[in-house]
């Protein structure tokens, strides 16, 4: 049976400030998706939050980029905005909904989308990740580790079904183009691209041997659509696990290092990505540090069995403590780079308006 998994998200308002999706927003989103399940449009769904981002995980048989599914997500976001966010004056009501009217596909309209269609295997472990206070390039490092680094993924060495490696589709968010790069053959080329996380973003990963989809990520950059800072493009990711793909623990292992990502306060600072259980899915200190949540499911004819709250494990305590230490270290830089992002990234914030004020006071030195 061919099943499509769609994970579509938007920040449509939160409390207090940019911290957390409110329970009434989650309830209304669940109600909307429940109705769509009753009509047969969805096989199943799961609604959750990554900080202030409302996450709609949906399964169906309509394929990727399906207008009905995208409209369902869009209508859910707009209804939650109108009936809850605006009604309760939540912060940033409808923040990520950049256009007035839906035009067939939510891509380019603000919400983030990760989708994949595949033939469901005899057993289909499926992981989804969602991050808050960062941007899509944040998945580059873990995706590389999961699918290309044998020091992370033992299966790349041990499991013959993974020996042919994986193909990475890298999206150039500035030019709107993409390129497919094979690993391990072109590993250095891949790294040359994806080290620039602000521009080159891994959008999909395929198993090289048979072209099976292994991972799909969102690539939306709101500031490039809107031409101004709207909020960060807090990204989502879907990864298939086991039996010819990396094991669940190999996928999670990639998050055992709290690497630095752009985002955090005002979307303008580098900070460590902290893996947390859902109960800690809210960015507190200096609106951060940036966080990632992970949910694990088994698919059963499209039904989502689960979830398991993957980072709800003391094995990740040391990662969180390390992230908190790095957060402290970075914070001590205050307004200085490399804690604050560089000028190219600040272009979309309110910083240029401040610099504009001083423009006429500059004299020849
Ligand atoms: P499969 O890759 O066959 O699912 O098993 C490997 C495994 O789970 C080791 O942790
Ligand atoms: P979000 O992108 O999560 O809305 O955060 C915006 C922000 O400016 C936090 O300080
Ligand atoms: Mg927000
Ligand atoms: Mg957010």
mmCIF file of C-alpha atoms and ligand atoms in Angstrom:
data_model
loop_
_atom_site.group_PDB
_atom_site.id
_atom_site.type_symbol
_atom_site.label_atom_id
_atom_site.label_comp_id
_atom_site.label_asym_id
_atom_site.label_seq_id
_atom_site.Cartn_x
_atom_site.Cartn_y
_atom_site.Cartn_z
ATOM 1 C CA UNK A 1 0.000 0.000 0.000
ATOM 2 C CA UNK A 2 1.320 3.443 -0.982
ATOM 3 C CA UNK A 3 1.024 5.937 1.827
ATOM 4 C CA UNK A 4 1.870 9.640 1.974
ATOM 5 C CA UNK A 5 3.151 11.250 5.150
ATOM 6 C CA UNK A 6 2.714 15.039 5.281
ATOM 7 C CA UNK A 7 4.105 17.121 8.100
ATOM 8 C CA UNK A 8 2.945 20.716 7.674
ATOM 9 C CA UNK A 9 3.589 23.406 10.276
ATOM 10 C CA UNK A 10 3.105 27.063 10.973
ATOM 11 C CA UNK A 11 3.507 29.498 13.812
ATOM 12 C CA UNK A 12 0.029 30.995 14.080
ATOM 13 C CA UNK A 13 0.474 32.625 17.476
ATOM 14 C CA UNK A 14 1.614 31.576 20.928
ATOM 15 C CA UNK A 15 1.975 32.504 24.563
ATOM 16 C CA UNK A 16 3.589 34.234 26.256
ATOM 17 C CA UNK A 17 5.404 35.915 23.377
ATOM 18 C CA UNK A 18 7.013 33.270 21.174
ATOM 19 C CA UNK A 19 7.103 30.451 23.708
ATOM 20 C CA UNK A 20 4.388 27.894 23.301
ATOM 21 C CA UNK A 21 1.319 26.886 21.318
ATOM 22 C CA UNK A 22 -1.787 27.182 23.545
ATOM 23 C CA UNK A 23 -3.931 24.128 24.385
ATOM 24 C CA UNK A 24 -7.015 25.639 22.698
ATOM 25 C CA UNK A 25 -5.031 25.944 19.456
ATOM 26 C CA UNK A 26 -3.992 22.289 19.653
ATOM 27 C CA UNK A 27 -7.574 21.229 20.403
ATOM 28 C CA UNK A 28 -9.055 23.103 17.462
ATOM 29 C CA UNK A 29 -6.367 21.728 15.102
ATOM 30 C CA UNK A 30 -7.116 18.191 16.335
ATOM 31 C CA UNK A 31 -10.838 18.737 15.776
ATOM 32 C CA UNK A 32 -10.233 19.897 12.186
ATOM 33 C CA UNK A 33 -8.015 16.912 11.374
ATOM 34 C CA UNK A 34 -10.415 14.548 13.116
ATOM 35 C CA UNK A 35 -13.202 15.755 10.814
ATOM 36 C CA UNK A 36 -10.936 15.185 7.802
ATOM 37 C CA UNK A 37 -10.284 11.642 9.046
ATOM 38 C CA UNK A 38 -14.032 11.030 9.348
ATOM 39 C CA UNK A 39 -14.593 12.124 5.734
ATOM 40 C CA UNK A 40 -11.832 9.754 4.596
ATOM 41 C CA UNK A 41 -9.413 12.458 3.385
ATOM 42 C CA UNK A 42 -6.886 11.468 6.060
ATOM 43 C CA UNK A 43 -6.037 7.975 7.228
ATOM 44 C CA UNK A 44 -4.644 9.333 10.473
ATOM 45 C CA UNK A 45 -3.120 12.418 12.076
ATOM 46 C CA UNK A 46 -1.166 13.614 15.076
ATOM 47 C CA UNK A 47 -1.083 17.226 16.266
ATOM 48 C CA UNK A 48 1.757 18.505 18.459
ATOM 49 C CA UNK A 49 3.871 21.575 19.114
ATOM 50 C CA UNK A 50 7.502 22.529 18.799
ATOM 51 C CA UNK A 51 7.605 25.622 21.011
ATOM 52 C CA UNK A 52 5.378 28.185 19.290
ATOM 53 C CA UNK A 53 5.005 26.115 16.115
ATOM 54 C CA UNK A 54 1.827 24.132 15.447
ATOM 55 C CA UNK A 55 2.692 20.797 13.818
ATOM 56 C CA UNK A 56 0.186 18.796 11.739
ATOM 57 C CA UNK A 57 1.333 15.259 10.988
ATOM 58 C CA UNK A 58 -1.036 13.592 8.516
ATOM 59 C CA UNK A 59 -1.170 10.302 6.621
ATOM 60 C CA UNK A 60 -3.221 9.741 3.460
ATOM 61 C CA UNK A 61 -3.076 8.266 -0.035
ATOM 62 C CA UNK A 62 -3.175 11.484 -2.071
ATOM 63 C CA UNK A 63 0.559 11.840 -2.820
ATOM 64 C CA UNK A 64 2.819 14.807 -2.087
ATOM 65 C CA UNK A 65 1.815 18.399 -2.908
ATOM 66 C CA UNK A 66 -1.842 17.432 -2.936
ATOM 67 C CA UNK A 67 -4.114 20.519 -3.039
ATOM 68 C CA UNK A 68 -6.775 18.956 -0.770
ATOM 69 C CA UNK A 69 -4.239 18.092 1.931
ATOM 70 C CA UNK A 70 -2.504 21.455 1.659
ATOM 71 C CA UNK A 71 -5.871 23.224 1.802
ATOM 72 C CA UNK A 72 -6.780 21.248 4.925
ATOM 73 C CA UNK A 73 -3.548 22.420 6.573
ATOM 74 C CA UNK A 74 -4.057 26.004 5.408
ATOM 75 C CA UNK A 75 -7.694 26.080 6.568
ATOM 76 C CA UNK A 76 -6.654 24.622 9.918
ATOM 77 C CA UNK A 77 -3.999 27.298 10.393
ATOM 78 C CA UNK A 78 -6.330 30.130 9.379
ATOM 79 C CA UNK A 79 -9.185 28.861 11.549
ATOM 80 C CA UNK A 80 -6.894 28.475 14.571
ATOM 81 C CA UNK A 81 -5.610 31.994 13.895
ATOM 82 C CA UNK A 82 -9.108 33.504 13.687
ATOM 83 C CA UNK A 83 -10.915 31.514 16.370
ATOM 84 C CA UNK A 84 -8.158 31.163 18.960
ATOM 85 C CA UNK A 85 -5.023 33.252 18.345
ATOM 86 C CA UNK A 86 -6.848 36.484 17.488
ATOM 87 C CA UNK A 87 -9.759 35.856 19.849
ATOM 88 C CA UNK A 88 -7.350 35.451 22.789
ATOM 89 C CA UNK A 89 -4.882 38.079 21.506
ATOM 90 C CA UNK A 90 -2.098 35.495 21.497
ATOM 91 C CA UNK A 91 1.276 36.767 20.370
ATOM 92 C CA UNK A 92 2.049 36.817 16.652
ATOM 93 C CA UNK A 93 -1.435 35.637 15.600
ATOM 94 C CA UNK A 94 -1.134 34.157 12.113
ATOM 95 C CA UNK A 95 2.602 34.949 12.076
ATOM 96 C CA UNK A 96 3.636 32.502 9.339
ATOM 97 C CA UNK A 97 0.599 32.938 7.075
ATOM 98 C CA UNK A 98 2.185 35.321 4.602
ATOM 99 C CA UNK A 99 -0.630 35.570 2.043
ATOM 100 C CA UNK A 100 -4.355 36.210 2.271
ATOM 101 C CA UNK A 101 -5.766 33.466 0.078
ATOM 102 C CA UNK A 102 -4.813 29.840 -0.476
ATOM 103 C CA UNK A 103 -3.630 29.059 -4.003
ATOM 104 C CA UNK A 104 -3.351 25.283 -4.204
ATOM 105 C CA UNK A 105 -0.097 24.571 -2.327
ATOM 106 C CA UNK A 106 1.133 25.925 1.001
ATOM 107 C CA UNK A 107 4.745 25.937 -0.226
ATOM 108 C CA UNK A 108 5.797 29.548 -0.659
ATOM 109 C CA UNK A 109 2.881 30.780 1.477
ATOM 110 C CA UNK A 110 4.649 30.603 4.828
ATOM 111 C CA UNK A 111 4.017 27.178 6.384
ATOM 112 C CA UNK A 112 6.842 24.611 6.388
ATOM 113 C CA UNK A 113 6.252 21.293 4.606
ATOM 114 C CA UNK A 114 8.000 17.910 4.726
ATOM 115 C CA UNK A 115 6.295 15.162 2.737
ATOM 116 C CA UNK A 116 7.070 11.739 1.361
ATOM 117 C CA UNK A 117 5.190 8.955 -0.406
ATOM 118 C CA UNK A 118 6.288 5.320 -0.250
ATOM 119 C CA UNK A 119 5.139 1.721 -0.305
ATOM 120 C CA UNK A 120 4.622 0.818 3.355
ATOM 121 C CA UNK A 121 6.985 -2.007 4.342
ATOM 122 C CA UNK A 122 6.132 -5.083 6.405
ATOM 123 C CA UNK A 123 7.126 -2.949 9.366
ATOM 124 C CA UNK A 124 7.563 0.795 8.936
ATOM 125 C CA UNK A 125 9.243 2.709 11.784
ATOM 126 C CA UNK A 126 8.860 6.425 11.145
ATOM 127 C CA UNK A 127 10.442 9.329 13.013
ATOM 128 C CA UNK A 128 9.469 12.976 12.838
ATOM 129 C CA UNK A 129 11.457 15.905 14.160
ATOM 130 C CA UNK A 130 10.455 19.523 14.655
ATOM 131 C CA UNK A 131 12.678 22.370 15.810
ATOM 132 C CA UNK A 132 11.918 25.802 17.223
ATOM 133 C CA UNK A 133 14.030 29.001 17.066
ATOM 134 C CA UNK A 134 16.142 27.937 14.110
ATOM 135 C CA UNK A 135 15.938 27.406 10.326
ATOM 136 C CA UNK A 136 15.916 24.516 7.788
ATOM 137 C CA UNK A 137 19.727 24.390 7.444
ATOM 138 C CA UNK A 138 19.700 23.095 11.030
ATOM 139 C CA UNK A 139 18.993 19.573 9.696
ATOM 140 C CA UNK A 140 22.103 19.537 7.467
ATOM 141 C CA UNK A 141 24.469 18.336 10.170
ATOM 142 C CA UNK A 142 22.297 15.534 11.614
ATOM 143 C CA UNK A 143 21.183 14.369 8.134
ATOM 144 C CA UNK A 144 24.804 14.100 7.101
ATOM 145 C CA UNK A 145 25.650 12.205 10.271
ATOM 146 C CA UNK A 146 22.667 9.848 9.909
ATOM 147 C CA UNK A 147 23.097 8.953 6.243
ATOM 148 C CA UNK A 148 26.800 9.503 5.523
ATOM 149 C CA UNK A 149 28.928 9.289 8.660
ATOM 150 C CA UNK A 150 29.988 5.783 9.747
ATOM 151 C CA UNK A 151 31.180 7.217 13.067
ATOM 152 C CA UNK A 152 27.502 7.976 13.752
ATOM 153 C CA UNK A 153 25.697 5.223 11.857
ATOM 154 C CA UNK A 154 27.204 1.800 12.400
ATOM 155 C CA UNK A 155 24.935 0.341 9.723
ATOM 156 C CA UNK A 156 26.835 2.221 7.002
ATOM 157 C CA UNK A 157 29.727 -0.122 7.787
ATOM 158 C CA UNK A 158 27.978 -3.227 9.105
ATOM 159 C CA UNK A 159 24.778 -3.515 7.054
ATOM 160 C CA UNK A 160 25.326 -4.583 3.414
ATOM 161 C CA UNK A 161 21.964 -3.070 2.408
ATOM 162 C CA UNK A 162 23.309 0.406 3.185
ATOM 163 C CA UNK A 163 26.758 0.030 1.584
ATOM 164 C CA UNK A 164 25.816 1.751 -1.671
ATOM 165 C CA UNK A 165 25.179 4.913 0.309
ATOM 166 C CA UNK A 166 22.551 7.595 -0.035
ATOM 167 C CA UNK A 167 21.727 10.420 -2.460
ATOM 168 C CA UNK A 168 21.207 13.864 -0.966
ATOM 169 C CA UNK A 169 19.079 16.499 -2.688
ATOM 170 C CA UNK A 170 20.485 19.908 -1.761
ATOM 171 C CA UNK A 171 18.245 22.929 -2.227
ATOM 172 C CA UNK A 172 19.761 26.356 -2.930
ATOM 173 C CA UNK A 173 17.290 28.615 -1.107
ATOM 174 C CA UNK A 174 18.652 31.772 -2.770
ATOM 175 C CA UNK A 175 18.336 30.530 -6.372
ATOM 176 C CA UNK A 176 15.437 28.100 -5.898
ATOM 177 C CA UNK A 177 17.464 25.297 -7.562
ATOM 178 C CA UNK A 178 18.445 21.825 -6.362
ATOM 179 C CA UNK A 179 21.236 19.342 -7.008
ATOM 180 C CA UNK A 180 21.541 15.620 -6.191
ATOM 181 C CA UNK A 181 24.842 14.518 -4.655
ATOM 182 C CA UNK A 182 25.839 10.929 -3.927
ATOM 183 C CA UNK A 183 27.485 9.830 -0.692
ATOM 184 C CA UNK A 184 30.070 8.430 -0.073
ATOM 185 C CA UNK A 185 31.384 9.078 -3.638
ATOM 186 C CA UNK A 186 30.828 12.835 -3.537
ATOM 187 C CA UNK A 187 31.030 13.365 0.209
ATOM 188 C CA UNK A 188 33.433 16.286 0.028
ATOM 189 C CA UNK A 189 31.274 18.064 -2.564
ATOM 190 C CA UNK A 190 28.255 17.548 -0.346
ATOM 191 C CA UNK A 191 30.031 18.978 2.684
ATOM 192 C CA UNK A 192 31.330 21.922 0.639
ATOM 193 C CA UNK A 193 27.695 22.842 0.003
ATOM 194 C CA UNK A 194 25.850 22.000 3.195
ATOM 195 C CA UNK A 195 28.366 23.641 5.535
ATOM 196 C CA UNK A 196 26.728 26.888 4.324
ATOM 197 C CA UNK A 197 23.543 26.234 6.274
ATOM 198 C CA UNK A 198 21.937 29.570 5.422
ATOM 199 C CA UNK A 199 21.911 28.811 1.689
ATOM 200 C CA UNK A 200 22.263 25.087 0.938
ATOM 201 C CA UNK A 201 19.662 22.973 2.650
ATOM 202 C CA UNK A 202 19.167 19.211 2.368
ATOM 203 C CA UNK A 203 15.563 18.705 1.278
ATOM 204 C CA UNK A 204 15.448 14.930 0.655
ATOM 205 C CA UNK A 205 17.573 11.816 1.037
ATOM 206 C CA UNK A 206 17.184 8.650 -1.084
ATOM 207 C CA UNK A 207 18.738 5.220 -0.723
ATOM 208 C CA UNK A 208 21.123 4.963 -3.684
ATOM 209 C CA UNK A 209 20.595 1.231 -4.351
ATOM 210 C CA UNK A 210 16.905 1.498 -5.239
ATOM 211 C CA UNK A 211 15.985 5.170 -4.983
ATOM 212 C CA UNK A 212 13.737 4.612 -1.936
ATOM 213 C CA UNK A 213 12.930 7.836 -0.104
ATOM 214 C CA UNK A 214 14.653 7.901 3.298
ATOM 215 C CA UNK A 215 14.116 11.445 4.591
ATOM 216 C CA UNK A 216 12.286 14.652 3.690
ATOM 217 C CA UNK A 217 12.717 18.094 5.254
ATOM 218 C CA UNK A 218 11.139 21.525 4.977
ATOM 219 C CA UNK A 219 13.166 24.213 3.195
ATOM 220 C CA UNK A 220 10.986 27.334 3.599
ATOM 221 C CA UNK A 221 12.828 30.526 4.474
ATOM 222 C CA UNK A 222 10.193 33.062 5.469
ATOM 223 C CA UNK A 223 12.430 36.114 5.173
ATOM 224 C CA UNK A 224 13.209 35.248 1.534
ATOM 225 C CA UNK A 225 9.479 35.025 0.771
ATOM 226 C CA UNK A 226 8.464 38.103 2.735
ATOM 227 C CA UNK A 227 11.637 40.182 2.203
ATOM 228 C CA UNK A 228 11.697 40.978 5.913
ATOM 229 C CA UNK A 229 12.114 39.193 9.250
ATOM 230 C CA UNK A 230 8.862 37.482 10.123
ATOM 231 C CA UNK A 231 9.977 34.826 12.556
ATOM 232 C CA UNK A 232 12.355 31.959 12.064
ATOM 233 C CA UNK A 233 11.538 29.134 9.661
ATOM 234 C CA UNK A 234 11.412 26.527 12.385
ATOM 235 C CA UNK A 235 11.841 23.364 10.331
ATOM 236 C CA UNK A 236 10.407 19.836 10.250
ATOM 237 C CA UNK A 237 11.901 16.519 9.188
ATOM 238 C CA UNK A 238 10.596 12.992 8.471
ATOM 239 C CA UNK A 239 12.977 10.001 8.561
ATOM 240 C CA UNK A 240 12.284 6.305 7.828
ATOM 241 C CA UNK A 241 14.160 3.845 10.025
ATOM 242 C CA UNK A 242 15.458 0.256 10.157
ATOM 243 C CA UNK A 243 15.794 -2.545 7.662
ATOM 244 C CA UNK A 244 17.933 -0.903 4.976
ATOM 245 C CA UNK A 245 17.695 2.519 6.601
ATOM 246 C CA UNK A 246 19.561 3.671 9.724
ATOM 247 C CA UNK A 247 18.258 2.200 12.995
ATOM 248 C CA UNK A 248 16.160 4.445 15.262
ATOM 249 C CA UNK A 249 19.080 4.799 17.676
ATOM 250 C CA UNK A 250 21.445 5.738 14.844
ATOM 251 C CA UNK A 251 19.069 8.505 13.809
ATOM 252 C CA UNK A 252 18.802 9.792 17.386
ATOM 253 C CA UNK A 253 22.568 9.547 17.864
ATOM 254 C CA UNK A 254 22.970 12.458 15.412
ATOM 255 C CA UNK A 255 21.338 14.704 18.036
ATOM 256 C CA UNK A 256 23.757 13.726 20.815
ATOM 257 C CA UNK A 257 25.942 16.732 20.009
ATOM 258 C CA UNK A 258 24.364 20.154 20.708
ATOM 259 C CA UNK A 259 25.736 21.804 17.555
ATOM 260 C CA UNK A 260 25.316 25.518 16.887
ATOM 261 C CA UNK A 261 22.415 26.700 14.744
ATOM 262 C CA UNK A 262 21.253 30.173 13.691
ATOM 263 C CA UNK A 263 18.015 31.394 15.311
ATOM 264 C CA UNK A 264 17.394 31.893 19.031
ATOM 265 C CA UNK A 265 16.474 35.430 20.167
ATOM 266 C CA UNK A 266 14.883 37.477 17.340
ATOM 267 C CA UNK A 267 16.155 34.868 14.887
ATOM 268 C CA UNK A 268 19.478 36.684 15.081
ATOM 269 C CA UNK A 269 21.787 34.549 17.199
ATOM 270 C CA UNK A 270 23.780 31.339 17.024
ATOM 271 C CA UNK A 271 23.035 28.866 19.777
ATOM 272 C CA UNK A 272 23.153 25.141 20.566
ATOM 273 C CA UNK A 273 20.312 22.871 19.449
ATOM 274 C CA UNK A 274 18.917 21.145 22.551
ATOM 275 C CA UNK A 275 17.010 17.838 22.114
ATOM 276 C CA UNK A 276 14.021 17.857 24.500
ATOM 277 C CA UNK A 277 10.882 15.898 25.366
ATOM 278 C CA UNK A 278 7.546 17.538 24.504
ATOM 279 C CA UNK A 279 7.115 18.859 28.044
ATOM 280 C CA UNK A 280 10.206 21.040 27.515
ATOM 281 C CA UNK A 281 9.182 22.069 24.018
ATOM 282 C CA UNK A 282 9.261 25.785 24.828
ATOM 283 C CA UNK A 283 12.143 28.171 24.322
ATOM 284 C CA UNK A 284 12.672 30.065 27.575
ATOM 285 C CA UNK A 285 16.157 31.438 28.198
ATOM 286 C CA UNK A 286 16.711 34.348 25.780
ATOM 287 C CA UNK A 287 13.896 32.711 23.755
ATOM 288 C CA UNK A 288 15.973 29.575 23.575
ATOM 289 C CA UNK A 289 18.259 27.863 23.351
ATOM 290 C CA UNK A 290 16.874 26.441 20.074
ATOM 291 C CA UNK A 291 15.160 23.081 20.625
ATOM 292 C CA UNK A 292 14.282 19.936 18.754
ATOM 293 C CA UNK A 293 11.589 17.390 19.622
ATOM 294 C CA UNK A 294 11.395 13.910 18.117
ATOM 295 C CA UNK A 295 8.412 11.546 17.901
ATOM 296 C CA UNK A 296 8.573 7.890 16.901
ATOM 297 C CA UNK A 297 5.731 5.927 15.268
ATOM 298 C CA UNK A 298 5.102 2.602 13.583
ATOM 299 C CA UNK A 299 2.897 2.901 10.523
ATOM 300 C CA UNK A 300 0.148 0.307 10.171
ATOM 301 C CA UNK A 301 -1.659 0.684 6.832
ATOM 302 C CA UNK A 302 -1.185 4.415 7.197
ATOM 303 C CA UNK A 303 -2.285 4.491 10.836
ATOM 304 C CA UNK A 304 0.125 6.233 13.171
ATOM 305 C CA UNK A 305 0.834 3.848 16.049
ATOM 306 C CA UNK A 306 2.431 5.835 18.847
ATOM 307 C CA UNK A 307 4.044 8.249 19.440
ATOM 308 C CA UNK A 308 7.070 7.667 21.597
ATOM 309 C CA UNK A 309 8.548 10.943 22.867
ATOM 310 C CA UNK A 310 12.073 10.119 21.709
ATOM 311 C CA UNK A 311 14.176 12.601 23.675
ATOM 312 C CA UNK A 312 12.320 11.863 26.936
ATOM 313 C CA UNK A 313 15.300 9.853 28.113
ATOM 314 C CA UNK A 314 17.997 10.492 30.742
ATOM 315 C CA UNK A 315 20.515 9.335 28.111
ATOM 316 C CA UNK A 316 20.048 12.816 26.597
ATOM 317 C CA UNK A 317 20.479 14.666 29.929
ATOM 318 C CA UNK A 318 24.197 15.221 29.356
ATOM 319 C CA UNK A 319 23.431 16.651 25.896
ATOM 320 C CA UNK A 320 20.966 19.084 27.461
ATOM 321 C CA UNK A 321 23.459 20.073 30.161
ATOM 322 C CA UNK A 322 26.151 20.597 27.519
ATOM 323 C CA UNK A 323 23.677 22.687 25.496
ATOM 324 C CA UNK A 324 22.918 24.798 28.584
ATOM 325 C CA UNK A 325 26.670 25.326 29.157
ATOM 326 C CA UNK A 326 27.178 26.341 25.518
ATOM 327 C CA UNK A 327 24.163 28.640 25.793
ATOM 328 C CA UNK A 328 25.790 30.340 28.777
ATOM 329 C CA UNK A 329 29.115 30.674 26.950
ATOM 330 C CA UNK A 330 27.478 32.110 23.822
ATOM 331 C CA UNK A 331 25.325 34.530 25.841
ATOM 332 C CA UNK A 332 28.409 36.104 27.406
ATOM 333 C CA UNK A 333 29.231 37.546 23.943
ATOM 334 C CA UNK A 334 26.130 39.729 24.194
ATOM 335 C CA UNK A 335 25.659 41.710 20.970
ATOM 336 C CA UNK A 336 28.925 40.509 19.432
ATOM 337 C CA UNK A 337 29.414 38.049 16.588
ATOM 338 C CA UNK A 338 29.597 35.075 16.364
ATOM 339 C CA UNK A 339 26.767 34.950 18.948
ATOM 340 C CA UNK A 340 24.869 37.572 16.939
ATOM 341 C CA UNK A 341 24.588 36.508 13.283
ATOM 342 C CA UNK A 342 26.686 38.132 10.535
ATOM 343 C CA UNK A 343 25.516 41.108 8.446
ATOM 344 C CA UNK A 344 24.122 39.044 5.510
ATOM 345 C CA UNK A 345 21.743 37.272 7.860
ATOM 346 C CA UNK A 346 20.862 40.474 9.743
ATOM 347 C CA UNK A 347 19.728 42.078 6.489
ATOM 348 C CA UNK A 348 16.185 40.827 7.077
ATOM 349 C CA UNK A 349 15.965 41.999 10.685
ATOM 350 C CA UNK A 350 15.357 45.452 12.120
ATOM 351 C CA UNK A 351 19.115 46.079 12.454
ATOM 352 C CA UNK A 352 19.445 47.849 9.047
ATOM 353 C CA UNK A 353 16.927 50.466 10.246
ATOM 354 C CA UNK A 354 19.240 51.229 13.174
ATOM 355 C CA UNK A 355 22.294 51.490 10.926
ATOM 356 C CA UNK A 356 20.386 53.745 8.518
ATOM 357 C CA UNK A 357 20.076 56.346 11.283
ATOM 358 C CA UNK A 358 23.876 56.692 11.489
ATOM 359 C CA UNK A 359 24.468 56.756 7.734
ATOM 360 C CA UNK A 360 24.771 60.535 7.323
ATOM 361 C CA UNK A 361 27.093 60.926 10.277
ATOM 362 C CA UNK A 362 29.893 58.936 8.632
ATOM 363 C CA UNK A 363 32.777 61.232 7.486
ATOM 364 C CA UNK A 364 35.885 60.385 5.424
ATOM 365 C CA UNK A 365 38.473 58.932 7.840
HETATM 366 P P1 LIG B 1 17.417 -3.618 10.946
HETATM 367 O O1 LIG B 1 18.247 -2.554 10.294
HETATM 368 O O2 LIG B 1 17.317 -4.872 10.142
HETATM 369 O O3 LIG B 1 16.073 -3.065 11.293
HETATM 370 O O4 LIG B 1 18.093 -4.035 12.358
HETATM 371 C C1 LIG B 1 19.240 -3.475 12.852
HETATM 372 C C2 LIG B 1 19.047 -2.980 14.245
HETATM 373 O O5 LIG B 1 17.950 -2.674 14.645
HETATM 374 C C3 LIG B 1 20.232 -2.811 15.094
HETATM 375 O O6 LIG B 1 20.012 -1.842 16.083
HETATM 376 P P1 LIG B 2 9.716 32.244 16.232
HETATM 377 O O1 LIG B 2 10.394 32.216 14.893
HETATM 378 O O2 LIG B 2 9.763 30.900 16.886
HETATM 379 O O3 LIG B 2 8.346 32.817 16.116
HETATM 380 O O4 LIG B 2 10.570 33.182 17.175
HETATM 381 C C1 LIG B 2 10.686 34.518 16.838
HETATM 382 C C2 LIG B 2 11.574 35.319 17.739
HETATM 383 O O5 LIG B 2 11.883 36.431 17.368
HETATM 384 C C3 LIG B 2 12.049 34.767 19.019
HETATM 385 O O6 LIG B 2 12.833 35.663 19.744
HETATM 386 MG MG1 LIG B 3 6.603 32.895 17.048
HETATM 387 MG MG1 LIG B 4 8.887 29.115 16.337
#
